[in-house]
Amino acid sequence: MGKISEMEMESCIPPGFRFRPTEEELVGYYLKRKINFLKIDLDVIVDIDLYRMEPWDIQDRCKLGYDEQNEWYFFSHKDRKYPTGTRTNRATAAGFWKATGRDKAVLSKNRIIGMRKTLVFYRGRAPNGRKTDWIMHEYRLQTSEHGPPQA
Amino acid sequence: MGKISEMEMESCIPPGFRFRPTEEELVGYYLKRKINFLKIDLDVIVDIDLYRMEPWDIQDRCKLGYDEQNEWYFFSHKDRKYPTGTRTNRATAAGFWKATGRDKAVLSKNRIIGMRKTLVFYRGRAPNGRKTDWIMHEYRLQTSEHGPPQA
């Protein structure tokens, strides 16, 4: 599942439609189906290996065919561990993602279905590094109040 | 073609997609195909008889199934004339649409493909009437610089 998919999104959405999902749709439909190995109608969210990519390389992998895009969507595994064990979990070659603020609940019909963590990309190595403008929202399913995160 | 269509849009767009067309897509794809009687992939723009409807009734006819909509799209004939001839062209039962500002060109690859007129709805009868917050953008094809409007 960490493998980079080479599939292109097939263009079967009529003109004028844009992918502007709500957080409820992202978590309750896309992430939930992905984790449960269920078919997703359209491969609009690609699989990437986040910690082997720099944020500025993600755009090309995740673009949807229209120009004005300034948000990109992808699936990636968290907590990828390497046998050599020298890299921290959220590091890339050029920098690292660092969490900021508090996690936020994603609701569906007043019920918590997932959590959102916000991360900022820093160039360099922790605890140093220069903050950039790249922001990531990381979503995970949340099935029970104190259950383990699932994605 | 002025007949009100009773068809409902079939829900074959995956979750997360919203109808957010550019003006180029509205004119160059939807309006152009409509006028040329060509098939449109999805009946996302319904036919209405604009001058038999009040603006606040249009929402129900043109809603797309998600909640946060604050723009509605439709096809309607301009310059509908009634044999009795007492109503002005842009009047409804409750008020009238009045043009405001200048027409704006709709471009595709630096070429004019259509024109956009902006109209405001007034309650009452011209030359009186109370201005409302309802705004309409009326698009027409424009094939040559001084050619007649086509829709």
PDB file of C-alpha atoms in Angstrom:
ATOM      1  CA  MET A   1       0.000   0.000   0.000  1.00  0.00           C
ATOM      2  CA  GLY A   2       2.945   2.376   0.319  1.00  0.00           C
ATOM      3  CA  LYS A   3       3.826   1.884  -3.318  1.00  0.00           C
ATOM      4  CA  ILE A   4       3.485   4.885  -5.554  1.00  0.00           C
ATOM      5  CA  SER A   5       0.604   4.367  -7.913  1.00  0.00           C
ATOM      6  CA  GLU A   6       1.277   5.086 -11.572  1.00  0.00           C
ATOM      7  CA  MET A   7      -2.368   5.303 -12.490  1.00  0.00           C
ATOM      8  CA  GLU A   8      -3.673   8.535 -13.869  1.00  0.00           C
ATOM      9  CA  MET A   9      -7.094   9.726 -12.913  1.00  0.00           C
ATOM     10  CA  GLU A  10      -9.438   8.980 -15.734  1.00  0.00           C
ATOM     11  CA  SER A  11     -11.218  12.032 -16.917  1.00  0.00           C
ATOM     12  CA  CYS A  12     -14.831  10.985 -16.481  1.00  0.00           C
ATOM     13  CA  ILE A  13     -16.029  14.004 -14.552  1.00  0.00           C
ATOM     14  CA  PRO A  14     -17.961  16.473 -16.718  1.00  0.00           C
ATOM     15  CA  PRO A  15     -16.607  20.003 -17.266  1.00  0.00           C
ATOM     16  CA  GLY A  16     -17.165  22.411 -14.432  1.00  0.00           C
ATOM     17  CA  PHE A  17     -16.772  19.960 -11.561  1.00  0.00           C
ATOM     18  CA  ARG A  18     -13.997  20.439  -9.020  1.00  0.00           C
ATOM     19  CA  PHE A  19     -12.841  18.233  -6.181  1.00  0.00           C
ATOM     20  CA  ARG A  20     -13.764  20.292  -3.123  1.00  0.00           C
ATOM     21  CA  PRO A  21     -14.463  17.671  -0.479  1.00  0.00           C
ATOM     22  CA  THR A  22     -15.690  18.464   2.993  1.00  0.00           C
ATOM     23  CA  GLU A  23     -13.730  16.930   5.854  1.00  0.00           C
ATOM     24  CA  GLU A  24     -16.702  14.688   6.480  1.00  0.00           C
ATOM     25  CA  GLU A  25     -16.437  13.339   2.918  1.00  0.00           C
ATOM     26  CA  LEU A  26     -12.668  12.944   3.138  1.00  0.00           C
ATOM     27  CA  VAL A  27     -12.828  10.915   6.323  1.00  0.00           C
ATOM     28  CA  GLY A  28     -16.256   9.289   6.135  1.00  0.00           C
ATOM     29  CA  TYR A  29     -16.033   8.235   2.502  1.00  0.00           C
ATOM     30  CA  TYR A  30     -12.497   8.311   1.094  1.00  0.00           C
ATOM     31  CA  LEU A  31     -10.379   7.367   4.103  1.00  0.00           C
ATOM     32  CA  LYS A  32     -12.867   4.904   5.497  1.00  0.00           C
ATOM     33  CA  ARG A  33     -13.209   3.076   2.192  1.00  0.00           C
ATOM     34  CA  LYS A  34      -9.455   3.106   1.634  1.00  0.00           C
ATOM     35  CA  ILE A  35      -8.761   1.507   4.996  1.00  0.00           C
ATOM     36  CA  ASN A  36     -11.453  -1.079   4.422  1.00  0.00           C
ATOM     37  CA  PHE A  37     -10.133  -1.912   0.930  1.00  0.00           C
ATOM     38  CA  LEU A  38     -13.426  -0.863  -0.624  1.00  0.00           C
ATOM     39  CA  LYS A  39     -13.711   0.472  -4.142  1.00  0.00           C
ATOM     40  CA  ILE A  40     -13.523   4.250  -4.502  1.00  0.00           C
ATOM     41  CA  ASP A  41     -15.544   5.585  -7.443  1.00  0.00           C
ATOM     42  CA  LEU A  42     -12.753   7.642  -8.890  1.00  0.00           C
ATOM     43  CA  ASP A  43      -9.015   7.506  -8.166  1.00  0.00           C
ATOM     44  CA  VAL A  44      -8.959  11.130  -7.251  1.00  0.00           C
ATOM     45  CA  ILE A  45      -6.745  10.616  -4.199  1.00  0.00           C
ATOM     46  CA  VAL A  46      -3.427   8.978  -5.063  1.00  0.00           C
ATOM     47  CA  ASP A  47      -1.138   6.883  -2.875  1.00  0.00           C
ATOM     48  CA  ILE A  48       2.196   8.443  -2.100  1.00  0.00           C
ATOM     49  CA  ASP A  49       5.040   7.738   0.294  1.00  0.00           C
ATOM     50  CA  LEU A  50       4.988  11.082   2.050  1.00  0.00           C
ATOM     51  CA  TYR A  51       8.364  10.843   3.772  1.00  0.00           C
ATOM     52  CA  ARG A  52      10.173  10.076   0.553  1.00  0.00           C
ATOM     53  CA  MET A  53       8.783  13.221  -1.073  1.00  0.00           C
ATOM     54  CA  GLU A  54       9.265  16.906  -0.508  1.00  0.00           C
ATOM     55  CA  PRO A  55       6.096  18.991  -0.288  1.00  0.00           C
ATOM     56  CA  TRP A  56       6.873  20.803  -3.536  1.00  0.00           C
ATOM     57  CA  ASP A  57       7.037  17.456  -5.357  1.00  0.00           C
ATOM     58  CA  ILE A  58       3.595  16.394  -4.187  1.00  0.00           C
ATOM     59  CA  GLN A  59       1.760  18.802  -6.482  1.00  0.00           C
ATOM     60  CA  ASP A  60       2.795  16.971  -9.628  1.00  0.00           C
ATOM     61  CA  ARG A  61       1.794  13.591  -8.247  1.00  0.00           C
ATOM     62  CA  CYS A  62      -1.581  14.771  -7.023  1.00  0.00           C
ATOM     63  CA  LYS A  63      -2.787  17.258  -9.607  1.00  0.00           C
ATOM     64  CA  LEU A  64      -6.302  16.849 -10.854  1.00  0.00           C
ATOM     65  CA  GLY A  65      -6.171  18.366 -14.322  1.00  0.00           C
ATOM     66  CA  TYR A  66      -7.404  21.855 -13.711  1.00  0.00           C
ATOM     67  CA  ASP A  67      -5.104  24.760 -13.123  1.00  0.00           C
ATOM     68  CA  GLU A  68      -6.200  26.728 -10.136  1.00  0.00           C
ATOM     69  CA  GLN A  69      -5.485  23.957  -7.617  1.00  0.00           C
ATOM     70  CA  ASN A  70      -3.807  24.971  -4.369  1.00  0.00           C
ATOM     71  CA  GLU A  71      -4.640  21.929  -2.277  1.00  0.00           C
ATOM     72  CA  TRP A  72      -3.538  18.358  -2.992  1.00  0.00           C
ATOM     73  CA  TYR A  73      -4.953  15.132  -1.633  1.00  0.00           C
ATOM     74  CA  PHE A  74      -3.170  11.851  -1.047  1.00  0.00           C
ATOM     75  CA  PHE A  75      -3.053   8.685   1.000  1.00  0.00           C
ATOM     76  CA  SER A  76       0.141   7.817   2.813  1.00  0.00           C
ATOM     77  CA  HIS A  77       1.190   5.530   5.632  1.00  0.00           C
ATOM     78  CA  LYS A  78       2.142   7.098   8.909  1.00  0.00           C
ATOM     79  CA  ASP A  79       4.931   5.852  11.114  1.00  0.00           C
ATOM     80  CA  ARG A  80       6.932   4.284   8.329  1.00  0.00           C
ATOM     81  CA  LYS A  81      10.025   2.809   9.921  1.00  0.00           C
ATOM     82  CA  TYR A  82      13.325   2.112   8.213  1.00  0.00           C
ATOM     83  CA  PRO A  83      15.651  -0.686   9.324  1.00  0.00           C
ATOM     84  CA  THR A  84      18.571   1.736   9.645  1.00  0.00           C
ATOM     85  CA  GLY A  85      16.460   3.729  12.061  1.00  0.00           C
ATOM     86  CA  THR A  86      18.316   7.026  11.850  1.00  0.00           C
ATOM     87  CA  ARG A  87      15.488   9.138  10.442  1.00  0.00           C
ATOM     88  CA  THR A  88      12.667  10.390  12.583  1.00  0.00           C
ATOM     89  CA  ASN A  89       9.230   9.391  11.504  1.00  0.00           C
ATOM     90  CA  ARG A  90       8.145  12.642   9.928  1.00  0.00           C
ATOM     91  CA  ALA A  91      11.404  13.577   8.204  1.00  0.00           C
ATOM     92  CA  THR A  92      12.008  13.837   4.462  1.00  0.00           C
ATOM     93  CA  ALA A  93      15.375  14.300   2.765  1.00  0.00           C
ATOM     94  CA  ALA A  94      15.114  18.087   2.876  1.00  0.00           C
ATOM     95  CA  GLY A  95      13.266  18.702   6.129  1.00  0.00           C
ATOM     96  CA  PHE A  96      10.524  17.517   8.422  1.00  0.00           C
ATOM     97  CA  TRP A  97       6.831  17.925   9.197  1.00  0.00           C
ATOM     98  CA  LYS A  98       6.039  19.246  12.651  1.00  0.00           C
ATOM     99  CA  ALA A  99       2.640  19.221  14.287  1.00  0.00           C
ATOM    100  CA  THR A 100       1.111  22.539  15.251  1.00  0.00           C
ATOM    101  CA  GLY A 101      -1.908  23.374  17.355  1.00  0.00           C
ATOM    102  CA  ARG A 102      -4.390  20.865  18.642  1.00  0.00           C
ATOM    103  CA  ASP A 103      -5.987  18.004  16.791  1.00  0.00           C
ATOM    104  CA  LYS A 104      -9.514  18.795  15.651  1.00  0.00           C
ATOM    105  CA  ALA A 105     -12.452  16.413  15.537  1.00  0.00           C
ATOM    106  CA  VAL A 106     -14.127  15.625  12.211  1.00  0.00           C
ATOM    107  CA  LEU A 107     -17.849  15.239  12.708  1.00  0.00           C
ATOM    108  CA  SER A 108     -20.634  13.499  10.853  1.00  0.00           C
ATOM    109  CA  LYS A 109     -24.147  14.003  12.185  1.00  0.00           C
ATOM    110  CA  ASN A 110     -22.726  15.270  15.481  1.00  0.00           C
ATOM    111  CA  ARG A 111     -20.627  12.136  15.921  1.00  0.00           C
ATOM    112  CA  ILE A 112     -16.820  12.080  15.838  1.00  0.00           C
ATOM    113  CA  ILE A 113     -15.682  10.023  12.855  1.00  0.00           C
ATOM    114  CA  GLY A 114     -12.061  11.128  12.696  1.00  0.00           C
ATOM    115  CA  MET A 115      -9.378  13.540  13.772  1.00  0.00           C
ATOM    116  CA  ARG A 116      -7.383  16.146  11.911  1.00  0.00           C
ATOM    117  CA  LYS A 117      -3.792  17.023  12.789  1.00  0.00           C
ATOM    118  CA  THR A 118      -2.166  20.123  11.261  1.00  0.00           C
ATOM    119  CA  LEU A 119       1.531  20.007  10.412  1.00  0.00           C
ATOM    120  CA  VAL A 120       3.985  22.575   9.064  1.00  0.00           C
ATOM    121  CA  PHE A 121       7.009  21.757   6.959  1.00  0.00           C
ATOM    122  CA  TYR A 122      10.456  22.902   8.128  1.00  0.00           C
ATOM    123  CA  ARG A 123      13.573  22.774   5.988  1.00  0.00           C
ATOM    124  CA  GLY A 124      16.586  21.315   7.785  1.00  0.00           C
ATOM    125  CA  ARG A 125      16.817  19.021  10.790  1.00  0.00           C
ATOM    126  CA  ALA A 126      14.999  19.140  14.133  1.00  0.00           C
ATOM    127  CA  PRO A 127      15.332  20.806  16.567  1.00  0.00           C
ATOM    128  CA  ASN A 128      16.524  23.432  14.073  1.00  0.00           C
ATOM    129  CA  GLY A 129      15.022  24.077  10.677  1.00  0.00           C
ATOM    130  CA  ARG A 130      13.383  26.962   8.850  1.00  0.00           C
ATOM    131  CA  LYS A 131       9.620  27.098   8.832  1.00  0.00           C
ATOM    132  CA  THR A 132       7.993  27.105   5.367  1.00  0.00           C
ATOM    133  CA  ASP A 133       4.503  27.944   4.095  1.00  0.00           C
ATOM    134  CA  TRP A 134       3.655  24.285   3.465  1.00  0.00           C
ATOM    135  CA  ILE A 135       0.803  23.057   5.615  1.00  0.00           C
ATOM    136  CA  MET A 136      -0.583  19.560   5.781  1.00  0.00           C
ATOM    137  CA  HIS A 137      -3.787  18.297   7.307  1.00  0.00           C
ATOM    138  CA  GLU A 138      -3.451  14.700   8.338  1.00  0.00           C
ATOM    139  CA  TYR A 139      -6.711  12.819   8.840  1.00  0.00           C
ATOM    140  CA  ARG A 140      -7.195   9.617  10.745  1.00  0.00           C
ATOM    141  CA  LEU A 141     -10.273   7.583  11.535  1.00  0.00           C
ATOM    142  CA  GLN A 142     -11.412   7.640  15.119  1.00  0.00           C
ATOM    143  CA  THR A 143     -13.800   4.886  15.996  1.00  0.00           C
ATOM    144  CA  SER A 144     -13.991   5.209  19.758  1.00  0.00           C
ATOM    145  CA  GLU A 145     -13.165   7.964  22.195  1.00  0.00           C
ATOM    146  CA  HIS A 146      -9.817   6.521  23.308  1.00  0.00           C
ATOM    147  CA  GLY A 147      -9.213   3.979  20.606  1.00  0.00           C
ATOM    148  CA  PRO A 148      -5.903   3.887  18.742  1.00  0.00           C
ATOM    149  CA  PRO A 149      -5.601   5.997  15.581  1.00  0.00           C
ATOM    150  CA  GLN A 150      -6.215   3.879  12.523  1.00  0.00           C
ATOM    151  CA  ALA A 151      -4.505   5.710   9.679  1.00  0.00           C
TER     152      ALA A 151
ATOM    153  CA  MET B   1     -37.235  24.249 -25.435  1.00  0.00           C
ATOM    154  CA  GLY B   2     -38.972  26.615 -23.036  1.00  0.00           C
ATOM    155  CA  LYS B   3     -40.728  23.709 -21.379  1.00  0.00           C
ATOM    156  CA  ILE B   4     -39.816  23.056 -17.772  1.00  0.00           C
ATOM    157  CA  SER B   5     -37.912  19.808 -17.554  1.00  0.00           C
ATOM    158  CA  GLU B   6     -39.025  17.421 -14.841  1.00  0.00           C
ATOM    159  CA  MET B   7     -35.851  15.368 -14.939  1.00  0.00           C
ATOM    160  CA  GLU B   8     -33.793  15.120 -11.812  1.00  0.00           C
ATOM    161  CA  MET B   9     -30.023  15.132 -12.017  1.00  0.00           C
ATOM    162  CA  GLU B  10     -28.774  11.628 -11.561  1.00  0.00           C
ATOM    163  CA  SER B  11     -26.260  11.343  -8.801  1.00  0.00           C
ATOM    164  CA  CYS B  12     -23.286   9.892 -10.663  1.00  0.00           C
ATOM    165  CA  ILE B  13     -20.637  12.290  -9.443  1.00  0.00           C
ATOM    166  CA  PRO B  14     -18.428  10.837  -6.699  1.00  0.00           C
ATOM    167  CA  PRO B  15     -18.441  12.379  -3.213  1.00  0.00           C
ATOM    168  CA  GLY B  16     -16.424  15.546  -2.818  1.00  0.00           C
ATOM    169  CA  PHE B  17     -17.072  16.984  -6.262  1.00  0.00           C
ATOM    170  CA  ARG B  18     -18.854  20.310  -6.614  1.00  0.00           C
ATOM    171  CA  PHE B  19     -20.132  22.139  -9.675  1.00  0.00           C
ATOM    172  CA  ARG B  20     -17.849  25.190  -9.762  1.00  0.00           C
ATOM    173  CA  PRO B  21     -17.634  25.993 -13.470  1.00  0.00           C
ATOM    174  CA  THR B  22     -15.476  28.729 -14.902  1.00  0.00           C
ATOM    175  CA  GLU B  23     -17.207  31.170 -17.234  1.00  0.00           C
ATOM    176  CA  GLU B  24     -15.227  29.622 -20.064  1.00  0.00           C
ATOM    177  CA  GLU B  25     -16.727  26.207 -19.242  1.00  0.00           C
ATOM    178  CA  LEU B  26     -20.236  27.632 -18.857  1.00  0.00           C
ATOM    179  CA  VAL B  27     -20.176  29.338 -22.238  1.00  0.00           C
ATOM    180  CA  GLY B  28     -17.721  27.215 -24.224  1.00  0.00           C
ATOM    181  CA  TYR B  29     -19.093  23.849 -23.136  1.00  0.00           C
ATOM    182  CA  TYR B  30     -22.567  24.036 -21.581  1.00  0.00           C
ATOM    183  CA  LEU B  31     -24.179  26.904 -23.469  1.00  0.00           C
ATOM    184  CA  LYS B  32     -22.557  26.076 -26.771  1.00  0.00           C
ATOM    185  CA  ARG B  33     -23.630  22.433 -26.634  1.00  0.00           C
ATOM    186  CA  LYS B  34     -27.122  23.386 -25.503  1.00  0.00           C
ATOM    187  CA  ILE B  35     -27.632  25.742 -28.419  1.00  0.00           C
ATOM    188  CA  ASN B  36     -26.273  23.169 -30.855  1.00  0.00           C
ATOM    189  CA  PHE B  37     -28.531  20.435 -29.432  1.00  0.00           C
ATOM    190  CA  LEU B  38     -25.502  18.357 -28.471  1.00  0.00           C
ATOM    191  CA  LYS B  39     -25.521  15.920 -25.590  1.00  0.00           C
ATOM    192  CA  ILE B  40     -24.355  17.304 -22.242  1.00  0.00           C
ATOM    193  CA  ASP B  41     -22.654  14.687 -20.036  1.00  0.00           C
ATOM    194  CA  LEU B  42     -24.730  15.436 -16.995  1.00  0.00           C
ATOM    195  CA  ASP B  43     -28.008  17.336 -16.678  1.00  0.00           C
ATOM    196  CA  VAL B  44     -26.520  19.657 -14.143  1.00  0.00           C
ATOM    197  CA  ILE B  45     -28.045  22.791 -15.671  1.00  0.00           C
ATOM    198  CA  VAL B  46     -31.821  22.617 -15.859  1.00  0.00           C
ATOM    199  CA  ASP B  47     -34.200  24.370 -18.221  1.00  0.00           C
ATOM    200  CA  ILE B  48     -36.478  26.899 -16.613  1.00  0.00           C
ATOM    201  CA  ASP B  49     -38.797  29.617 -17.820  1.00  0.00           C
ATOM    202  CA  LEU B  50     -37.132  32.473 -16.008  1.00  0.00           C
ATOM    203  CA  TYR B  51     -39.917  35.032 -16.392  1.00  0.00           C
ATOM    204  CA  ARG B  52     -42.509  32.712 -14.941  1.00  0.00           C
ATOM    205  CA  MET B  53     -40.440  32.222 -11.794  1.00  0.00           C
ATOM    206  CA  GLU B  54     -39.372  34.443  -8.953  1.00  0.00           C
ATOM    207  CA  PRO B  55     -35.672  34.329  -8.029  1.00  0.00           C
ATOM    208  CA  TRP B  56     -36.405  32.689  -4.669  1.00  0.00           C
ATOM    209  CA  ASP B  57     -38.199  29.853  -6.447  1.00  0.00           C
ATOM    210  CA  ILE B  58     -35.234  29.091  -8.685  1.00  0.00           C
ATOM    211  CA  GLN B  59     -33.169  27.528  -5.886  1.00  0.00           C
ATOM    212  CA  ASP B  60     -35.469  24.569  -5.542  1.00  0.00           C
ATOM    213  CA  ARG B  61     -35.539  23.907  -9.266  1.00  0.00           C
ATOM    214  CA  CYS B  62     -31.780  24.143  -9.654  1.00  0.00           C
ATOM    215  CA  LYS B  63     -30.349  22.621  -6.520  1.00  0.00           C
ATOM    216  CA  LEU B  64     -27.570  20.120  -6.958  1.00  0.00           C
ATOM    217  CA  GLY B  65     -27.891  17.957  -3.871  1.00  0.00           C
ATOM    218  CA  TYR B  66     -25.353  19.506  -1.564  1.00  0.00           C
ATOM    219  CA  ASP B  67     -26.230  22.081   1.010  1.00  0.00           C
ATOM    220  CA  GLU B  68     -23.855  24.993   0.868  1.00  0.00           C
ATOM    221  CA  GLN B  69     -24.987  26.140  -2.590  1.00  0.00           C
ATOM    222  CA  ASN B  70     -25.431  29.871  -3.092  1.00  0.00           C
ATOM    223  CA  GLU B  71     -25.337  29.968  -6.891  1.00  0.00           C
ATOM    224  CA  TRP B  72     -27.793  28.280  -9.215  1.00  0.00           C
ATOM    225  CA  TYR B  73     -27.433  27.491 -12.898  1.00  0.00           C
ATOM    226  CA  PHE B  74     -30.133  27.249 -15.519  1.00  0.00           C
ATOM    227  CA  PHE B  75     -30.979  27.629 -19.185  1.00  0.00           C
ATOM    228  CA  SER B  76     -33.797  29.949 -20.147  1.00  0.00           C
ATOM    229  CA  HIS B  77     -34.981  31.671 -23.292  1.00  0.00           C
ATOM    230  CA  LYS B  78     -34.551  35.378 -23.501  1.00  0.00           C
ATOM    231  CA  ASP B  79     -37.058  37.695 -25.136  1.00  0.00           C
ATOM    232  CA  ARG B  80     -40.031  35.473 -24.536  1.00  0.00           C
ATOM    233  CA  LYS B  81     -43.060  37.286 -25.905  1.00  0.00           C
ATOM    234  CA  TYR B  82     -46.667  36.791 -24.899  1.00  0.00           C
ATOM    235  CA  PRO B  83     -49.554  37.456 -27.273  1.00  0.00           C
ATOM    236  CA  THR B  84     -51.195  39.823 -24.802  1.00  0.00           C
ATOM    237  CA  GLY B  85     -48.018  41.864 -24.818  1.00  0.00           C
ATOM    238  CA  THR B  86     -48.548  43.793 -21.603  1.00  0.00           C
ATOM    239  CA  ARG B  87     -45.541  42.461 -19.718  1.00  0.00           C
ATOM    240  CA  THR B  88     -42.064  43.739 -20.380  1.00  0.00           C
ATOM    241  CA  ASN B  89     -39.555  41.146 -21.403  1.00  0.00           C
ATOM    242  CA  ARG B  90     -37.701  40.796 -18.139  1.00  0.00           C
ATOM    243  CA  ALA B  91     -40.661  40.998 -15.767  1.00  0.00           C
ATOM    244  CA  THR B  92     -41.918  38.251 -13.481  1.00  0.00           C
ATOM    245  CA  ALA B  93     -45.157  38.290 -11.477  1.00  0.00           C
ATOM    246  CA  ALA B  94     -43.472  39.891  -8.466  1.00  0.00           C
ATOM    247  CA  GLY B  95     -40.888  42.151 -10.058  1.00  0.00           C
ATOM    248  CA  PHE B  96     -38.353  42.525 -12.840  1.00  0.00           C
ATOM    249  CA  TRP B  97     -34.703  41.971 -13.714  1.00  0.00           C
ATOM    250  CA  LYS B  98     -32.764  45.093 -14.581  1.00  0.00           C
ATOM    251  CA  ALA B  99     -29.348  45.183 -16.210  1.00  0.00           C
ATOM    252  CA  THR B 100     -26.525  46.819 -14.287  1.00  0.00           C
ATOM    253  CA  GLY B 101     -23.024  47.778 -15.351  1.00  0.00           C
ATOM    254  CA  ARG B 102     -21.445  46.846 -18.614  1.00  0.00           C
ATOM    255  CA  ASP B 103     -21.454  43.531 -20.381  1.00  0.00           C
ATOM    256  CA  LYS B 104     -18.224  41.608 -19.876  1.00  0.00           C
ATOM    257  CA  ALA B 105     -16.476  39.411 -22.416  1.00  0.00           C
ATOM    258  CA  VAL B 106     -15.971  35.707 -21.698  1.00  0.00           C
ATOM    259  CA  LEU B 107     -12.640  34.577 -23.084  1.00  0.00           C
ATOM    260  CA  SER B 108     -11.180  31.264 -24.153  1.00  0.00           C
ATOM    261  CA  LYS B 109      -7.530  31.279 -25.199  1.00  0.00           C
ATOM    262  CA  ASN B 110      -7.647  35.058 -25.555  1.00  0.00           C
ATOM    263  CA  ARG B 111     -10.600  34.873 -27.920  1.00  0.00           C
ATOM    264  CA  ILE B 112     -14.093  36.197 -27.104  1.00  0.00           C
ATOM    265  CA  ILE B 113     -16.523  33.284 -26.988  1.00  0.00           C
ATOM    266  CA  GLY B 114     -19.410  34.958 -25.215  1.00  0.00           C
ATOM    267  CA  MET B 115     -20.704  37.875 -23.221  1.00  0.00           C
ATOM    268  CA  ARG B 116     -21.949  38.183 -19.669  1.00  0.00           C
ATOM    269  CA  LYS B 117     -24.672  40.603 -18.599  1.00  0.00           C
ATOM    270  CA  THR B 118     -25.312  41.276 -14.906  1.00  0.00           C
ATOM    271  CA  LEU B 119     -28.880  41.900 -13.762  1.00  0.00           C
ATOM    272  CA  VAL B 120     -30.420  42.794 -10.418  1.00  0.00           C
ATOM    273  CA  PHE B 121     -33.905  41.822  -9.331  1.00  0.00           C
ATOM    274  CA  TYR B 122     -36.353  44.544  -8.250  1.00  0.00           C
ATOM    275  CA  ARG B 123     -39.662  43.886  -6.558  1.00  0.00           C
ATOM    276  CA  GLY B 124     -42.553  45.853  -8.041  1.00  0.00           C
ATOM    277  CA  ARG B 125     -42.985  47.445 -11.444  1.00  0.00           C
ATOM    278  CA  ALA B 126     -40.576  49.578 -13.501  1.00  0.00           C
ATOM    279  CA  PRO B 127     -39.739  52.410 -13.328  1.00  0.00           C
ATOM    280  CA  ASN B 128     -40.365  51.926  -9.612  1.00  0.00           C
ATOM    281  CA  GLY B 129     -39.490  48.828  -7.621  1.00  0.00           C
ATOM    282  CA  ARG B 130     -37.343  47.944  -4.638  1.00  0.00           C
ATOM    283  CA  LYS B 131     -33.905  46.589  -5.323  1.00  0.00           C
ATOM    284  CA  THR B 132     -33.154  43.140  -3.869  1.00  0.00           C
ATOM    285  CA  ASP B 133     -29.966  41.143  -3.274  1.00  0.00           C
ATOM    286  CA  TRP B 134     -30.702  38.758  -6.146  1.00  0.00           C
ATOM    287  CA  ILE B 135     -28.141  38.967  -8.890  1.00  0.00           C
ATOM    288  CA  MET B 136     -28.147  37.095 -12.188  1.00  0.00           C
ATOM    289  CA  HIS B 137     -25.375  36.627 -14.687  1.00  0.00           C
ATOM    290  CA  GLU B 138     -26.802  36.085 -18.150  1.00  0.00           C
ATOM    291  CA  TYR B 139     -24.451  34.471 -20.651  1.00  0.00           C
ATOM    292  CA  ARG B 140     -24.789  34.492 -24.398  1.00  0.00           C
ATOM    293  CA  LEU B 141     -22.600  33.168 -27.160  1.00  0.00           C
ATOM    294  CA  GLN B 142     -20.778  35.696 -29.233  1.00  0.00           C
ATOM    295  CA  THR B 143     -19.440  34.325 -32.466  1.00  0.00           C
ATOM    296  CA  SER B 144     -18.300  37.478 -34.239  1.00  0.00           C
ATOM    297  CA  GLU B 145     -17.464  40.972 -33.063  1.00  0.00           C
ATOM    298  CA  HIS B 146     -20.744  42.555 -34.114  1.00  0.00           C
ATOM    299  CA  GLY B 147     -22.873  39.496 -34.669  1.00  0.00           C
ATOM    300  CA  PRO B 148     -26.299  39.189 -33.054  1.00  0.00           C
ATOM    301  CA  PRO B 149     -26.493  37.570 -29.619  1.00  0.00           C
ATOM    302  CA  GLN B 150     -27.450  33.925 -29.912  1.00  0.00           C
ATOM    303  CA  ALA B 151     -28.907  33.006 -26.556  1.00  0.00           C
TER     304      ALA B 151
END
